[in-house]
mmCIF file of C-alpha atoms in Angstrom:
data_model
loop_
_atom_site.group_PDB
_atom_site.id
_atom_site.type_symbol
_atom_site.label_atom_id
_atom_site.label_comp_id
_atom_site.label_asym_id
_atom_site.label_seq_id
_atom_site.Cartn_x
_atom_site.Cartn_y
_atom_site.Cartn_z
ATOM 1 C CA MET A 1 -93.286 8.453 -4.091
ATOM 2 C CA TYR A 2 -96.321 7.197 -6.174
ATOM 3 C CA THR A 3 -99.148 5.183 -4.806
ATOM 4 C CA GLU A 4 -101.412 2.532 -6.798
ATOM 5 C CA GLU A 5 -104.057 5.078 -6.389
ATOM 6 C CA ASP A 6 -101.833 7.654 -8.354
ATOM 7 C CA ILE A 7 -101.194 5.063 -10.907
ATOM 8 C CA ALA A 8 -104.846 4.317 -11.455
ATOM 9 C CA SER A 9 -106.119 7.750 -11.524
ATOM 10 C CA ALA A 10 -103.252 8.299 -14.408
ATOM 11 C CA ILE A 11 -104.620 5.551 -16.271
ATOM 12 C CA GLU A 12 -108.453 6.438 -15.771
ATOM 13 C CA ALA A 13 -107.184 10.074 -17.188
ATOM 14 C CA GLY A 14 -105.511 8.437 -20.045
ATOM 15 C CA ILE A 15 -102.013 9.761 -19.172
ATOM 16 C CA ILE A 16 -100.769 6.280 -19.317
ATOM 17 C CA SER A 17 -101.805 2.844 -20.590
ATOM 18 C CA GLU A 18 -102.594 -0.202 -18.534
ATOM 19 C CA ASP A 19 -99.762 -2.046 -20.348
ATOM 20 C CA THR A 20 -97.219 0.949 -19.492
ATOM 21 C CA ALA A 21 -98.398 0.812 -15.873
ATOM 22 C CA ALA A 22 -98.316 -2.946 -15.742
ATOM 23 C CA ALA A 23 -94.438 -2.457 -17.427
ATOM 24 C CA PHE A 24 -93.660 0.193 -14.576
ATOM 25 C CA ARG A 25 -94.597 -2.108 -11.902
ATOM 26 C CA THR A 26 -92.760 -4.941 -13.114
ATOM 27 C CA HIS A 27 -89.642 -2.694 -13.247
ATOM 28 C CA VAL A 28 -90.223 -1.268 -9.846
ATOM 29 C CA ALA A 29 -90.594 -5.040 -8.712
ATOM 30 C CA SER A 30 -87.379 -6.151 -10.360
ATOM 31 C CA VAL A 31 -85.027 -3.384 -8.747
ATOM 32 C CA SER A 32 -86.845 -3.142 -5.410
ATOM 33 C CA ARG A 33 -85.251 -5.393 -2.572
ATOM 34 C CA SER A 34 -88.591 -5.752 -0.996
ATOM 35 C CA PRO A 35 -91.942 -7.118 -2.621
ATOM 36 C CA ALA A 36 -93.346 -4.297 -4.544
ATOM 37 C CA VAL A 37 -97.035 -5.238 -3.193
ATOM 38 C CA ASP A 38 -97.603 -6.393 0.364
ATOM 39 C CA GLU A 39 -99.921 -9.120 0.353
ATOM 40 C CA GLU A 40 -102.858 -7.365 2.114
ATOM 41 C CA HIS A 41 -101.812 -3.808 1.208
ATOM 42 C CA VAL A 42 -104.462 -0.987 2.118
ATOM 43 C CA ARG A 43 -104.263 2.387 2.311
ATOM 44 C CA PHE A 44 -105.492 3.826 5.797
ATOM 45 C CA VAL A 45 -103.439 7.045 6.082
ATOM 46 C CA THR A 46 -101.012 8.936 3.741
ATOM 47 C CA GLY A 47 -99.643 11.167 6.451
ATOM 48 C CA PHE A 48 -100.459 13.196 9.503
ATOM 49 C CA ASN A 49 -102.664 15.378 7.320
ATOM 50 C CA ASP A 50 -105.463 12.574 7.128
ATOM 51 C CA ILE A 51 -105.592 12.159 10.780
ATOM 52 C CA PHE A 52 -106.039 16.239 11.317
ATOM 53 C CA VAL A 53 -108.865 16.160 8.423
ATOM 54 C CA VAL A 54 -110.749 13.546 10.115
ATOM 55 C CA ILE A 55 -110.879 15.437 13.526
ATOM 56 C CA ALA A 56 -111.955 18.327 11.635
ATOM 57 C CA CYS A 57 -114.463 16.564 9.669
ATOM 58 C CA ALA A 58 -115.478 14.792 12.950
ATOM 59 C CA LEU A 59 -115.858 18.309 15.005
ATOM 60 C CA LEU A 60 -117.873 19.697 11.809
ATOM 61 C CA MET A 61 -120.148 16.804 11.582
ATOM 62 C CA THR A 62 -120.745 16.582 15.428
ATOM 63 C CA SER A 63 -122.041 20.266 15.600
ATOM 64 C CA VAL A 64 -123.950 19.812 12.425
ATOM 65 C CA ALA A 65 -125.846 17.142 14.184
ATOM 66 C CA TRP A 66 -126.090 18.962 17.565
ATOM 67 C CA LEU A 67 -127.605 21.934 15.915
ATOM 68 C CA GLY A 68 -130.028 19.759 13.689
ATOM 69 C CA ALA A 69 -130.996 17.923 16.523
ATOM 70 C CA ALA A 70 -132.372 21.154 18.449
ATOM 71 C CA ILE A 71 -134.905 21.352 15.143
ATOM 72 C CA ALA A 72 -135.625 17.376 15.088
ATOM 73 C CA PRO A 73 -133.464 14.495 15.854
ATOM 74 C CA TRP A 74 -133.922 13.212 11.831
ATOM 75 C CA VAL A 75 -132.452 16.651 10.613
ATOM 76 C CA GLY A 76 -129.359 16.184 12.433
ATOM 77 C CA ALA A 77 -128.917 12.829 11.115
ATOM 78 C CA ALA A 78 -129.836 14.141 7.751
ATOM 79 C CA GLY A 79 -127.303 17.065 8.021
ATOM 80 C CA VAL A 80 -124.535 14.793 8.999
ATOM 81 C CA ALA A 81 -125.317 12.646 6.014
ATOM 82 C CA ALA A 82 -125.236 15.889 3.841
ATOM 83 C CA THR A 83 -121.999 17.443 5.407
ATOM 84 C CA ALA A 84 -120.398 13.881 4.932
ATOM 85 C CA TRP A 85 -121.257 14.259 1.145
ATOM 86 C CA GLY A 86 -119.945 17.460 0.716
ATOM 87 C CA LEU A 87 -116.953 16.952 2.192
ATOM 88 C CA ALA A 88 -116.272 13.719 -0.072
ATOM 89 C CA GLU A 89 -116.656 15.777 -2.955
ATOM 90 C CA PHE A 90 -113.429 17.585 -1.740
ATOM 91 C CA PHE A 91 -111.395 15.183 -0.019
ATOM 92 C CA THR A 92 -112.500 11.644 -1.727
ATOM 93 C CA LEU A 93 -113.030 12.910 -5.140
ATOM 94 C CA LYS A 94 -110.258 15.469 -5.616
ATOM 95 C CA ARG A 95 -107.736 15.178 -2.899
ATOM 96 C CA ARG A 96 -108.219 11.267 -2.722
ATOM 97 C CA MET A 97 -107.410 10.985 1.008
ATOM 98 C CA ALA A 98 -107.846 7.339 2.594
ATOM 99 C CA LEU A 99 -108.931 7.848 6.169
ATOM 100 C CA PRO A 100 -111.148 10.912 5.302
ATOM 101 C CA SER A 101 -112.710 8.942 2.672
ATOM 102 C CA ILE A 102 -113.527 5.916 4.891
ATOM 103 C CA VAL A 103 -114.826 7.852 7.858
ATOM 104 C CA LEU A 104 -116.733 10.430 5.614
ATOM 105 C CA LEU A 105 -118.407 7.196 3.801
ATOM 106 C CA LEU A 106 -119.364 5.668 7.324
ATOM 107 C CA ALA A 107 -120.633 9.191 8.234
ATOM 108 C CA PHE A 108 -123.004 9.249 5.063
ATOM 109 C CA VAL A 109 -124.595 5.924 5.481
ATOM 110 C CA GLY A 110 -124.677 6.142 9.245
ATOM 111 C CA GLY A 111 -126.245 9.438 8.694
ATOM 112 C CA ILE A 112 -128.861 8.032 6.093
ATOM 113 C CA MET A 113 -129.433 5.083 8.371
ATOM 114 C CA ASN A 114 -130.304 6.980 11.303
ATOM 115 C CA VAL A 115 -132.787 9.294 9.307
ATOM 116 C CA GLY A 116 -134.841 6.039 8.462
ATOM 117 C CA LEU A 117 -134.739 4.946 12.067
ATOM 118 C CA MET A 118 -135.715 8.527 13.318
ATOM 119 C CA LEU A 119 -138.536 9.039 10.915
ATOM 120 C CA PHE A 120 -140.269 5.687 11.095
ATOM 121 C CA GLU A 121 -139.530 4.496 14.797
ATOM 122 C CA THR A 122 -142.736 6.534 16.025
ATOM 123 C CA SER A 123 -144.127 3.583 18.374
ATOM 124 C CA PRO A 124 -142.712 0.788 20.214
ATOM 125 C CA GLY A 125 -144.455 -1.748 17.821
ATOM 126 C CA SER A 126 -142.672 0.134 14.946
ATOM 127 C CA TYR A 127 -139.327 -1.071 15.473
ATOM 128 C CA GLY A 128 -139.267 -3.758 12.338
ATOM 129 C CA VAL A 129 -140.901 -1.253 9.859
ATOM 130 C CA ALA A 130 -137.993 1.184 11.166
ATOM 131 C CA TYR A 131 -135.104 -1.117 11.059
ATOM 132 C CA LEU A 132 -136.458 -2.405 7.763
ATOM 133 C CA THR A 133 -136.828 1.010 6.081
ATOM 134 C CA ALA A 134 -133.444 2.135 7.556
ATOM 135 C CA ALA A 135 -131.441 -0.712 6.018
ATOM 136 C CA VAL A 136 -133.060 -0.455 2.855
ATOM 137 C CA MET A 137 -132.130 3.503 2.897
ATOM 138 C CA ALA A 138 -128.426 2.359 3.866
ATOM 139 C CA ALA A 139 -127.944 0.080 1.043
ATOM 140 C CA PHE A 140 -129.047 2.478 -1.098
ATOM 141 C CA ALA A 141 -126.950 5.481 0.068
ATOM 142 C CA ALA A 142 -123.892 2.875 -0.162
ATOM 143 C CA LEU A 143 -124.872 2.211 -3.976
ATOM 144 C CA VAL A 144 -125.206 5.789 -4.318
ATOM 145 C CA HIS A 145 -121.864 6.897 -2.795
ATOM 146 C CA TRP A 146 -120.094 4.002 -4.760
ATOM 147 C CA LEU A 147 -121.309 5.202 -8.093
ATOM 148 C CA ARG A 148 -119.902 8.919 -7.261
ATOM 149 C CA PHE A 149 -116.744 8.305 -5.334
ATOM 150 C CA GLY A 150 -115.945 4.565 -5.477
ATOM 151 C CA VAL A 151 -114.269 4.151 -2.042
ATOM 152 C CA PRO A 152 -113.440 0.484 -1.309
ATOM 153 C CA ILE A 153 -115.081 -0.031 1.962
ATOM 154 C CA THR A 154 -118.453 1.243 0.193
ATOM 155 C CA ILE A 155 -119.240 -2.359 -1.215
ATOM 156 C CA ALA A 156 -118.935 -3.834 2.268
ATOM 157 C CA ALA A 157 -120.734 -1.261 3.722
ATOM 158 C CA GLY A 158 -123.772 -1.767 1.552
ATOM 159 C CA ALA A 159 -123.233 -5.782 2.206
ATOM 160 C CA ALA A 160 -123.547 -5.211 5.922
ATOM 161 C CA ALA A 161 -126.848 -2.886 5.322
ATOM 162 C CA VAL A 162 -128.263 -5.910 3.005
ATOM 163 C CA VAL A 163 -127.092 -8.615 5.701
ATOM 164 C CA GLY A 164 -129.076 -6.509 8.472
ATOM 165 C CA LEU A 165 -132.191 -6.339 5.974
ATOM 166 C CA ILE A 166 -132.385 -10.100 5.515
ATOM 167 C CA ILE A 167 -132.283 -10.571 9.339
ATOM 168 C CA VAL A 168 -134.904 -7.977 9.790
ATOM 169 C CA LEU A 169 -137.086 -9.571 7.247
ATOM 170 C CA LEU A 170 -136.505 -12.935 9.064
ATOM 171 C CA LEU A 171 -137.346 -11.733 12.579
ATOM 172 C CA SER A 172 -140.342 -9.752 11.111
ATOM 173 C CA ALA A 173 -141.702 -12.676 9.007
ATOM 174 C CA VAL A 174 -140.971 -15.386 11.934
ATOM 175 C CA PRO A 175 -140.741 -13.545 15.242
ATOM 176 C CA GLU A 176 -139.864 -17.184 16.642
ATOM 177 C CA ALA A 177 -136.765 -17.496 14.350
ATOM 178 C CA LYS A 178 -134.477 -15.920 17.042
ATOM 179 C CA ILE A 179 -132.670 -18.984 17.353
ATOM 180 C CA TRP A 180 -132.008 -19.107 13.761
ATOM 181 C CA ILE A 181 -130.134 -15.669 13.722
ATOM 182 C CA GLU A 182 -126.744 -17.416 14.222
ATOM 183 C CA ALA A 183 -127.501 -19.423 11.083
ATOM 184 C CA ALA A 184 -128.673 -16.661 9.136
ATOM 185 C CA GLY A 185 -125.547 -14.641 9.888
ATOM 186 C CA PHE A 186 -123.439 -17.731 9.050
ATOM 187 C CA ALA A 187 -124.908 -18.167 5.785
ATOM 188 C CA ALA A 188 -124.757 -14.337 5.142
ATOM 189 C CA GLY A 189 -120.980 -14.751 5.951
ATOM 190 C CA LEU A 190 -120.647 -17.236 3.648
ATOM 191 C CA ALA A 191 -122.174 -15.186 0.891
ATOM 192 C CA VAL A 192 -119.979 -12.178 1.777
ATOM 193 C CA PHE A 193 -116.623 -14.385 1.702
ATOM 194 C CA LEU A 194 -117.579 -15.841 -1.710
ATOM 195 C CA ALA A 195 -118.151 -12.035 -2.735
ATOM 196 C CA ALA A 196 -114.886 -11.285 -1.646
ATOM 197 C CA MET A 197 -112.947 -13.678 -3.496
ATOM 198 C CA ALA A 198 -114.999 -12.797 -6.430
ATOM 199 C CA TRP A 199 -113.379 -9.451 -6.132
ATOM 200 C CA ASP A 200 -110.037 -10.901 -5.291
ATOM 201 C CA SER A 201 -110.391 -13.082 -8.543
ATOM 202 C CA LYS A 202 -110.466 -9.479 -10.521
ATOM 203 C CA ASP A 203 -107.071 -8.635 -9.036
ATOM 204 C CA THR A 204 -104.797 -11.471 -8.450
ATOM 205 C CA GLU A 205 -101.909 -9.467 -8.286
ATOM 206 C CA ARG A 206 -103.434 -7.108 -5.783
ATOM 207 C CA ASN A 207 -102.306 -3.744 -7.115
ATOM 208 C CA SER A 208 -105.699 -2.077 -7.904
ATOM 209 C CA ARG A 209 -108.961 -1.020 -6.120
ATOM 210 C CA ASN A 210 -110.354 -4.380 -6.478
ATOM 211 C CA SER A 211 -108.067 -5.855 -3.710
ATOM 212 C CA ASP A 212 -109.120 -3.462 -1.539
ATOM 213 C CA VAL A 213 -112.613 -3.838 -2.020
ATOM 214 C CA ALA A 214 -112.168 -7.573 -1.197
ATOM 215 C CA PHE A 215 -110.282 -6.660 1.854
ATOM 216 C CA TRP A 216 -113.115 -5.004 3.434
ATOM 217 C CA LEU A 217 -115.482 -7.972 2.297
ATOM 218 C CA HIS A 218 -113.257 -10.330 3.866
ATOM 219 C CA LEU A 219 -113.349 -8.167 7.122
ATOM 220 C CA LEU A 220 -116.977 -8.040 7.242
ATOM 221 C CA ALA A 221 -117.608 -11.961 6.252
ATOM 222 C CA ALA A 222 -114.903 -13.089 8.983
ATOM 223 C CA PRO A 223 -117.019 -12.424 12.129
ATOM 224 C CA LEU A 224 -120.262 -13.283 10.569
ATOM 225 C CA ILE A 225 -118.401 -16.765 9.592
ATOM 226 C CA VAL A 226 -116.456 -17.135 13.140
ATOM 227 C CA HIS A 227 -119.081 -15.956 15.634
ATOM 228 C CA PRO A 228 -122.062 -18.576 14.753
ATOM 229 C CA ILE A 229 -119.359 -21.526 14.786
ATOM 230 C CA PHE A 230 -117.700 -20.822 18.387
ATOM 231 C CA TRP A 231 -121.155 -19.659 19.761
ATOM 232 C CA SER A 232 -122.497 -22.896 18.820
ATOM 233 C CA LEU A 233 -119.589 -24.627 21.201
ATOM 234 C CA GLY A 234 -120.697 -22.496 23.925
ATOM 235 C CA VAL A 235 -117.349 -20.682 24.271
ATOM 236 C CA LEU A 236 -118.449 -17.801 25.560
ATOM 237 C CA GLU A 237 -120.862 -19.107 28.137
ATOM 238 C CA GLY A 238 -118.732 -19.016 30.937
ATOM 239 C CA GLY A 239 -116.007 -21.737 31.833
ATOM 240 C CA ALA A 240 -114.259 -24.065 29.325
ATOM 241 C CA SER A 241 -113.633 -27.850 29.369
ATOM 242 C CA LEU A 242 -110.743 -29.446 27.753
ATOM 243 C CA THR A 243 -113.035 -30.813 24.877
ATOM 244 C CA GLN A 244 -114.048 -27.316 24.106
ATOM 245 C CA ALA A 245 -110.439 -25.805 24.226
ATOM 246 C CA ILE A 246 -109.399 -28.821 21.666
ATOM 247 C CA ALA A 247 -112.606 -27.865 19.268
ATOM 248 C CA VAL A 248 -111.592 -24.285 19.451
ATOM 249 C CA ILE A 249 -107.849 -25.191 18.512
ATOM 250 C CA ALA A 250 -109.000 -27.330 15.664
ATOM 251 C CA LEU A 251 -111.365 -24.952 14.320
ATOM 252 C CA TYR A 252 -108.939 -22.239 14.583
ATOM 253 C CA MET A 253 -106.220 -24.132 12.717
ATOM 254 C CA ALA A 254 -108.722 -24.785 10.082
ATOM 255 C CA LEU A 255 -109.617 -21.092 9.869
ATOM 256 C CA GLY A 256 -105.780 -20.434 9.617
ATOM 257 C CA LEU A 257 -105.150 -23.349 6.461
ATOM 258 C CA VAL A 258 -108.034 -21.150 4.872
ATOM 259 C CA SER A 259 -106.246 -17.750 5.398
ATOM 260 C CA LEU A 260 -103.130 -18.857 4.242
ATOM 261 C CA TRP A 261 -104.719 -20.417 1.137
ATOM 262 C CA ILE A 262 -106.375 -17.086 0.302
ATOM 263 C CA ASP A 263 -103.662 -15.110 1.769
ATOM 264 C CA ARG A 264 -105.967 -13.223 3.856
ATOM 265 C CA ARG A 265 -105.566 -12.915 7.581
ATOM 266 C CA ALA A 266 -109.295 -11.492 8.580
ATOM 267 C CA LEU A 267 -110.346 -14.976 9.360
ATOM 268 C CA MET A 268 -107.675 -15.623 11.921
ATOM 269 C CA VAL A 269 -108.100 -12.089 13.595
ATOM 270 C CA SER A 270 -111.745 -12.684 14.029
ATOM 271 C CA ALA A 271 -111.342 -15.770 15.846
ATOM 272 C CA LEU A 272 -108.267 -14.677 18.027
ATOM 273 C CA VAL A 273 -110.729 -13.317 20.913
ATOM 274 C CA TYR A 274 -112.385 -16.854 21.004
ATOM 275 C CA VAL A 275 -108.853 -18.593 21.311
ATOM 276 C CA LEU A 276 -107.769 -16.132 23.976
ATOM 277 C CA TYR A 277 -110.860 -16.617 26.097
ATOM 278 C CA THR A 278 -111.262 -20.053 25.849
ATOM 279 C CA PHE A 279 -107.310 -20.943 26.779
ATOM 280 C CA SER A 280 -107.361 -18.385 29.719
ATOM 281 C CA GLU A 281 -110.839 -19.888 31.054
ATOM 282 C CA LEU A 282 -108.970 -23.355 30.842
ATOM 283 C CA LEU A 283 -105.629 -22.437 32.761
ATOM 284 C CA GLU A 284 -107.697 -20.533 35.399
ATOM 285 C CA GLN A 285 -109.539 -24.102 36.041
ATOM 286 C CA PHE A 286 -105.823 -25.501 36.252
ATOM 287 C CA GLY A 287 -104.654 -22.904 38.889
ATOM 288 C CA PHE A 288 -103.239 -20.227 36.608
ATOM 289 C CA VAL A 289 -105.474 -17.298 38.010
ATOM 290 C CA SER A 290 -103.414 -14.790 37.741
ATOM 291 C CA LEU A 291 -101.368 -15.536 34.720
ATOM 292 C CA SER A 292 -103.830 -17.233 32.344
ATOM 293 C CA PHE A 293 -104.232 -14.892 29.938
ATOM 294 C CA ALA A 294 -100.479 -13.741 30.051
ATOM 295 C CA VAL A 295 -99.484 -17.771 29.128
ATOM 296 C CA THR A 296 -102.329 -17.931 26.706
ATOM 297 C CA ALA A 297 -101.197 -14.611 24.959
ATOM 298 C CA LEU A 298 -97.840 -15.852 25.042
ATOM 299 C CA VAL A 299 -98.379 -19.090 23.086
ATOM 300 C CA VAL A 300 -101.075 -17.382 20.810
ATOM 301 C CA GLY A 301 -98.851 -14.539 19.901
ATOM 302 C CA SER A 302 -95.814 -16.638 19.233
ATOM 303 C CA GLY A 303 -97.753 -18.956 17.068
ATOM 304 C CA LEU A 304 -99.189 -15.952 14.993
ATOM 305 C CA LEU A 305 -95.801 -14.648 14.313
ATOM 306 C CA LEU A 306 -94.522 -18.016 13.378
ATOM 307 C CA LEU A 307 -97.218 -18.113 10.657
#
């Protein structure tokens, strides 16, 4: 079975042309009984070997971190980053394995970020400088990794580092700005959402790597957008009123319409925990103490399946 990654690789190698690949996809779609491309097809695991390799990589990187930390904490983090890069040269660049590529990218960026934190967090008053440096290093690491390996999740990882950098800068410049963190997160979420839509616009058929990049950006944007909205309603402060419940369901319906419009489900999934919590709390107030979550899950789950 040939995957979209295999076809893209053949195009890059000059074995087939873009026109030939497009004709092939059209042919497969015409003879197939099911849609050729799922609306949000993202390749996570191609086989059990992916899981096996991830377990082996995790054991190797854990041992490297442990041994390196015996010298100095930052040495262990740097060792993890170096090991993740070396493993990616084979499992990502040559074998094109999905799950190991994702794990190795996160390990590389996380290792570089930890190096920044450990090197510059020398005193209690240096937290701001340490987080600022670590965020810059993580964003740069994601950029370098993307240029070398092109793993779709890399753009989202870099965007997350940039969002963290902005928040750190805001807190460093205005320590009293903690009350604006939610607003800053919401604005960052909208920016990431627009970036995701830009990547989506490059691949409306969703049969190339651009669609996978957009998927991960949507997955990052969703909690950044959803959390500040529901937090401002006081949903997680304990208890839930009928007014809150109505506001939550109205917002969830709006998010659902946006999700259906752009054909991305991340917004609905991110907001789901708030809906479940609000209505289970509300049902408890009406006497459904032991069955509140079960009733809520039944209603919400049925609605999602209908969608």
